[in-house]
Amino acid sequence: MDADVTESAGPPADPDDSAGGQDRAPDGSPGAKPGEPGAPSGAPGGETRSGSGSGPSHGAPPEDPRGPGPALDIVVRRKRHWVRWTALGASFAVLVAAGAGWWLYKKLDGNIRTDTSAAAELRAYEKERPASVVHDAQNILLIGSDSRAGDNRKYGRDDGGSQRSDTTILLHLAANRKSATAMSVPRDLMVNIPECHKPDKTVSKPQFAQFNWAFESGGTACTIRTIEKMTGIRVDHHMVVDFNGFKSMVDAVDGVEICLKKPIDDSAAHLRLPAGRQKLNGEQALGYVRARKSIGNGSDTERMDRQQQFLGALVNKVQSNGVLLNPTRLYPVLDAATKALTTDPGLNSLKDLYDLVRGMRDVPTDKVQFLTVPRQPYAANRNRDELVQPDADKLFRQLRDDKPVAVVPADQLKGDDGKTADAAEAAGPTPTPTYSGNNAATDLCKR
């Protein structure tokens, strides 16, 4: 027969449960409000899923509908806040560093002066100039100006701001950048100087005269053309350095060490030093490389040898001191160097100079060589020099064709051909030409 059946909304009540004083579910069974202790698990609202038997459900535990809780929310918000500030701080630091780097770059780049007049005159005489022979080899003319104008007045009389080439060096960088040869040209060497444009717009006549007259009358372009006529070597770039620039570079590397056999007292060179090992600052270094009559036999030849030795010590100091790889040490050197230089348009930016220095960075110091063109006293005037042939032309050809040369101290040379017996034997049938000179690895205090 039919009977009324009440459908249960959940499992039957626990028979042992006392209902007195407790809230009951709509079906009359005791229960608790959702979310309160004692509320049955299952669907929202306290309902349980129907099933056979009264055991608990074995599914995954349900998520708390209120979320992770206020404490966890605070931690998450704080973490996100910290991440945002860290990212903002890092971005600001990067911008500051980039801005400072750009400012330093522009400052150094702006220090360099460009000689556009020399470039214009060289273009006008392009057809007369020798062609480059070896791709990637570089020939750079370094000119030390002894102008007495401006801050240089204390080194001598200023005769209208004119300048002379006190020191001239042709620097040859091998195409493979494994060697560098610096060839000095004596200022009193008798050479053929071509016609050149003077500062007053007039043109000088070709003349046979001492070498430094080319710079005095026609400036850098005239000096370059004179070198090219004499050697047949194409000059790719040039740099002019004055007295104060040289001093600043020495000071920027914290001085250069030399050794003196005898004390020096030279008022003209503003130099007074005791004998022995000395560390020269910029002012002392300038006096040392300029001094002539107070040191040795007073000849310009000996002064050039001393200049080469000092430059070798300077190169060695820069490389051994880690200057090129240390930004804090490199900046003062770059600042001093860029302020000291006047260059052609091909080297008038910091990037151009950096590329040049980077190419030389890995040249071993014993492969940075210094020598002077083979010369002897000029027959018509013993106070002047002339080239020794065919030795000079052989040296010019080696550099022009990017072939090696070797240097040894003058007291180790044997024979009139400028070669040592040991070098000739070791080299075989085609020996490397050897000349009097030194390299940057030479310790001046052990010679």
Short mmCIF file of N, CA and C in Angstrom, two decimals, residues 24-95:
data_model
loop_
_atom_site.label_atom_id
_atom_site.label_comp_id
_atom_site.label_asym_id
_atom_site.label_seq_id
_atom_site.Cartn_x
_atom_site.Cartn_y
_atom_site.Cartn_z
N ARG A 24 18.45 23.33 14.53
CA ARG A 24 18.22 22.20 13.65
C ARG A 24 18.09 22.65 12.22
N ALA A 25 18.40 21.73 11.37
CA ALA A 25 18.27 21.97 9.93
C ALA A 25 16.80 21.93 9.58
N PRO A 26 16.47 22.36 8.40
CA PRO A 26 15.05 22.35 8.00
C PRO A 26 14.41 21.01 8.15
N ASP A 27 15.14 19.90 8.03
CA ASP A 27 14.55 18.58 8.14
C ASP A 27 14.40 18.15 9.57
N GLY A 28 14.84 19.06 10.49
CA GLY A 28 14.70 18.73 11.90
C GLY A 28 15.92 18.16 12.51
N SER A 29 16.97 17.89 11.71
CA SER A 29 18.20 17.31 12.27
C SER A 29 19.07 18.41 12.82
N PRO A 30 19.87 18.15 13.83
CA PRO A 30 20.75 19.19 14.39
C PRO A 30 21.81 19.59 13.40
N GLY A 31 22.24 20.76 13.42
CA GLY A 31 23.26 21.23 12.47
C GLY A 31 23.84 22.56 12.92
N ALA A 32 24.74 23.05 12.12
CA ALA A 32 25.38 24.34 12.40
C ALA A 32 25.35 25.18 11.15
N LYS A 33 25.49 26.44 11.36
CA LYS A 33 25.50 27.33 10.22
C LYS A 33 26.75 27.13 9.40
N PRO A 34 26.64 27.35 8.12
CA PRO A 34 27.83 27.16 7.28
C PRO A 34 28.95 28.07 7.76
N GLY A 35 30.14 27.45 7.75
CA GLY A 35 31.32 28.23 8.13
C GLY A 35 31.60 28.17 9.60
N GLU A 36 30.61 27.65 10.43
CA GLU A 36 30.85 27.57 11.86
C GLU A 36 31.33 26.17 12.20
N PRO A 37 31.98 26.01 13.35
CA PRO A 37 32.43 24.67 13.76
C PRO A 37 31.28 23.72 13.83
N GLY A 38 31.50 22.56 13.29
CA GLY A 38 30.45 21.56 13.32
C GLY A 38 29.62 21.52 12.09
N ALA A 39 29.80 22.47 11.17
CA ALA A 39 29.03 22.44 9.93
C ALA A 39 29.47 21.27 9.11
N PRO A 40 28.52 20.53 8.51
CA PRO A 40 28.91 19.35 7.70
C PRO A 40 29.61 19.78 6.44
N SER A 41 30.55 18.94 6.01
CA SER A 41 31.26 19.22 4.76
C SER A 41 30.37 18.87 3.60
N GLY A 42 30.71 19.36 2.45
CA GLY A 42 29.92 19.06 1.27
C GLY A 42 29.57 20.30 0.55
N ALA A 43 28.38 20.34 -0.04
CA ALA A 43 27.97 21.46 -0.86
C ALA A 43 27.68 22.65 0.01
N PRO A 44 27.71 23.84 -0.59
CA PRO A 44 27.38 25.04 0.17
C PRO A 44 26.02 24.93 0.80
N GLY A 45 25.91 25.60 1.93
CA GLY A 45 24.63 25.58 2.63
C GLY A 45 24.51 24.45 3.61
N GLY A 46 25.58 23.64 3.73
CA GLY A 46 25.56 22.58 4.72
C GLY A 46 25.00 21.30 4.18
N GLU A 47 24.55 21.25 2.94
CA GLU A 47 24.01 20.02 2.38
C GLU A 47 25.12 19.05 2.11
N THR A 48 24.82 17.79 2.23
CA THR A 48 25.77 16.73 1.90
C THR A 48 25.26 16.02 0.69
N ARG A 49 26.22 15.39 -0.01
CA ARG A 49 25.83 14.64 -1.20
C ARG A 49 25.18 13.33 -0.75
N SER A 50 24.08 12.90 -1.46
CA SER A 50 23.41 11.65 -1.14
C SER A 50 24.29 10.49 -1.52
N GLY A 51 24.27 9.49 -0.78
CA GLY A 51 25.04 8.30 -1.12
C GLY A 51 24.59 7.18 -0.24
N SER A 52 25.15 6.03 -0.45
CA SER A 52 24.79 4.87 0.34
C SER A 52 25.59 4.85 1.60
N GLY A 53 25.05 4.86 2.66
CA GLY A 53 25.75 4.79 3.93
C GLY A 53 25.99 6.18 4.49
N SER A 54 26.46 6.17 5.70
CA SER A 54 26.62 7.44 6.39
C SER A 54 28.08 7.84 6.58
N GLY A 55 29.06 7.21 5.85
CA GLY A 55 30.49 7.55 6.01
C GLY A 55 30.82 8.90 5.42
N PRO A 56 31.94 9.41 5.84
CA PRO A 56 32.35 10.73 5.33
C PRO A 56 32.76 10.67 3.88
N SER A 57 32.73 11.79 3.21
CA SER A 57 33.13 11.87 1.79
C SER A 57 34.64 11.75 1.68
N HIS A 58 35.17 11.05 0.65
CA HIS A 58 36.61 10.84 0.44
C HIS A 58 37.16 11.71 -0.65
N GLY A 59 36.46 12.76 -1.11
CA GLY A 59 36.97 13.69 -2.14
C GLY A 59 37.98 14.66 -1.55
N ALA A 60 38.59 15.59 -2.43
CA ALA A 60 39.56 16.61 -1.99
C ALA A 60 38.89 17.57 -1.03
N PRO A 61 39.61 18.03 -0.02
CA PRO A 61 39.00 18.98 0.93
C PRO A 61 38.59 20.26 0.22
N PRO A 62 37.52 20.84 0.57
CA PRO A 62 37.02 22.04 -0.11
C PRO A 62 37.85 23.27 0.26
N GLU A 63 37.87 24.27 -0.63
CA GLU A 63 38.53 25.54 -0.35
C GLU A 63 37.68 26.37 0.59
N ASP A 64 38.40 27.11 1.45
CA ASP A 64 37.69 28.01 2.35
C ASP A 64 37.09 29.15 1.53
N PRO A 65 35.78 29.32 1.56
CA PRO A 65 35.16 30.36 0.72
C PRO A 65 35.63 31.76 1.07
N ARG A 66 36.27 31.96 2.24
CA ARG A 66 36.73 33.29 2.60
C ARG A 66 38.10 33.63 2.04
N GLY A 67 38.76 32.66 1.33
CA GLY A 67 40.09 32.93 0.76
C GLY A 67 41.19 32.60 1.75
N PRO A 68 42.45 33.02 1.45
CA PRO A 68 43.61 32.66 2.25
C PRO A 68 43.67 33.33 3.61
N GLY A 69 42.90 34.36 3.79
CA GLY A 69 42.90 34.99 5.09
C GLY A 69 43.61 36.33 5.08
N PRO A 70 43.28 37.22 5.98
CA PRO A 70 43.83 38.59 5.97
C PRO A 70 45.34 38.64 6.20
N ALA A 71 45.91 37.76 7.03
CA ALA A 71 47.36 37.79 7.32
C ALA A 71 48.16 37.50 6.06
N LEU A 72 47.71 36.47 5.32
CA LEU A 72 48.42 36.10 4.09
C LEU A 72 48.29 37.20 3.04
N ASP A 73 47.14 37.86 3.00
CA ASP A 73 46.94 38.97 2.06
C ASP A 73 47.95 40.09 2.32
N ILE A 74 48.20 40.39 3.58
CA ILE A 74 49.15 41.46 3.93
C ILE A 74 50.55 41.09 3.47
N VAL A 75 50.93 39.82 3.69
CA VAL A 75 52.27 39.36 3.27
C VAL A 75 52.44 39.50 1.76
N VAL A 76 51.41 39.06 1.01
CA VAL A 76 51.48 39.13 -0.45
C VAL A 76 51.58 40.57 -0.92
N ARG A 77 50.75 41.47 -0.29
CA ARG A 77 50.78 42.87 -0.69
C ARG A 77 52.15 43.49 -0.40
N ARG A 78 52.72 43.16 0.77
CA ARG A 78 54.04 43.69 1.11
C ARG A 78 55.11 43.20 0.14
N LYS A 79 55.04 41.93 -0.24
CA LYS A 79 56.02 41.37 -1.17
C LYS A 79 55.94 42.04 -2.53
N ARG A 80 54.71 42.24 -3.00
CA ARG A 80 54.55 42.92 -4.29
C ARG A 80 55.05 44.36 -4.20
N HIS A 81 54.78 45.00 -3.09
CA HIS A 81 55.23 46.37 -2.90
C HIS A 81 56.75 46.45 -2.92
N TRP A 82 57.43 45.51 -2.24
CA TRP A 82 58.90 45.46 -2.20
C TRP A 82 59.48 45.21 -3.59
N VAL A 83 58.87 44.30 -4.36
CA VAL A 83 59.34 43.99 -5.71
C VAL A 83 59.25 45.22 -6.60
N ARG A 84 58.12 45.96 -6.46
CA ARG A 84 57.95 47.16 -7.29
C ARG A 84 59.02 48.20 -6.97
N TRP A 85 59.28 48.41 -5.69
CA TRP A 85 60.30 49.41 -5.31
C TRP A 85 61.70 48.97 -5.73
N THR A 86 61.97 47.66 -5.64
CA THR A 86 63.28 47.15 -6.07
C THR A 86 63.48 47.38 -7.56
N ALA A 87 62.46 47.06 -8.35
CA ALA A 87 62.55 47.26 -9.79
C ALA A 87 62.72 48.74 -10.13
N LEU A 88 61.97 49.61 -9.39
CA LEU A 88 62.08 51.04 -9.63
C LEU A 88 63.48 51.54 -9.29
N GLY A 89 64.02 51.07 -8.14
CA GLY A 89 65.37 51.48 -7.75
C GLY A 89 66.42 51.02 -8.73
N ALA A 90 66.30 49.76 -9.21
CA ALA A 90 67.26 49.25 -10.18
C ALA A 90 67.20 50.05 -11.49
N SER A 91 65.98 50.37 -11.91
CA SER A 91 65.84 51.15 -13.14
C SER A 91 66.46 52.53 -12.99
N PHE A 92 66.27 53.14 -11.81
CA PHE A 92 66.84 54.47 -11.57
C PHE A 92 68.37 54.40 -11.58
N ALA A 93 68.92 53.35 -10.94
CA ALA A 93 70.39 53.20 -10.91
C ALA A 93 70.95 53.03 -12.32
N VAL A 94 70.25 52.25 -13.14
CA VAL A 94 70.70 52.05 -14.52
C VAL A 94 70.68 53.37 -15.29
N LEU A 95 69.61 54.14 -15.10
CA LEU A 95 69.50 55.42 -15.79
C LEU A 95 70.59 56.39 -15.35
#
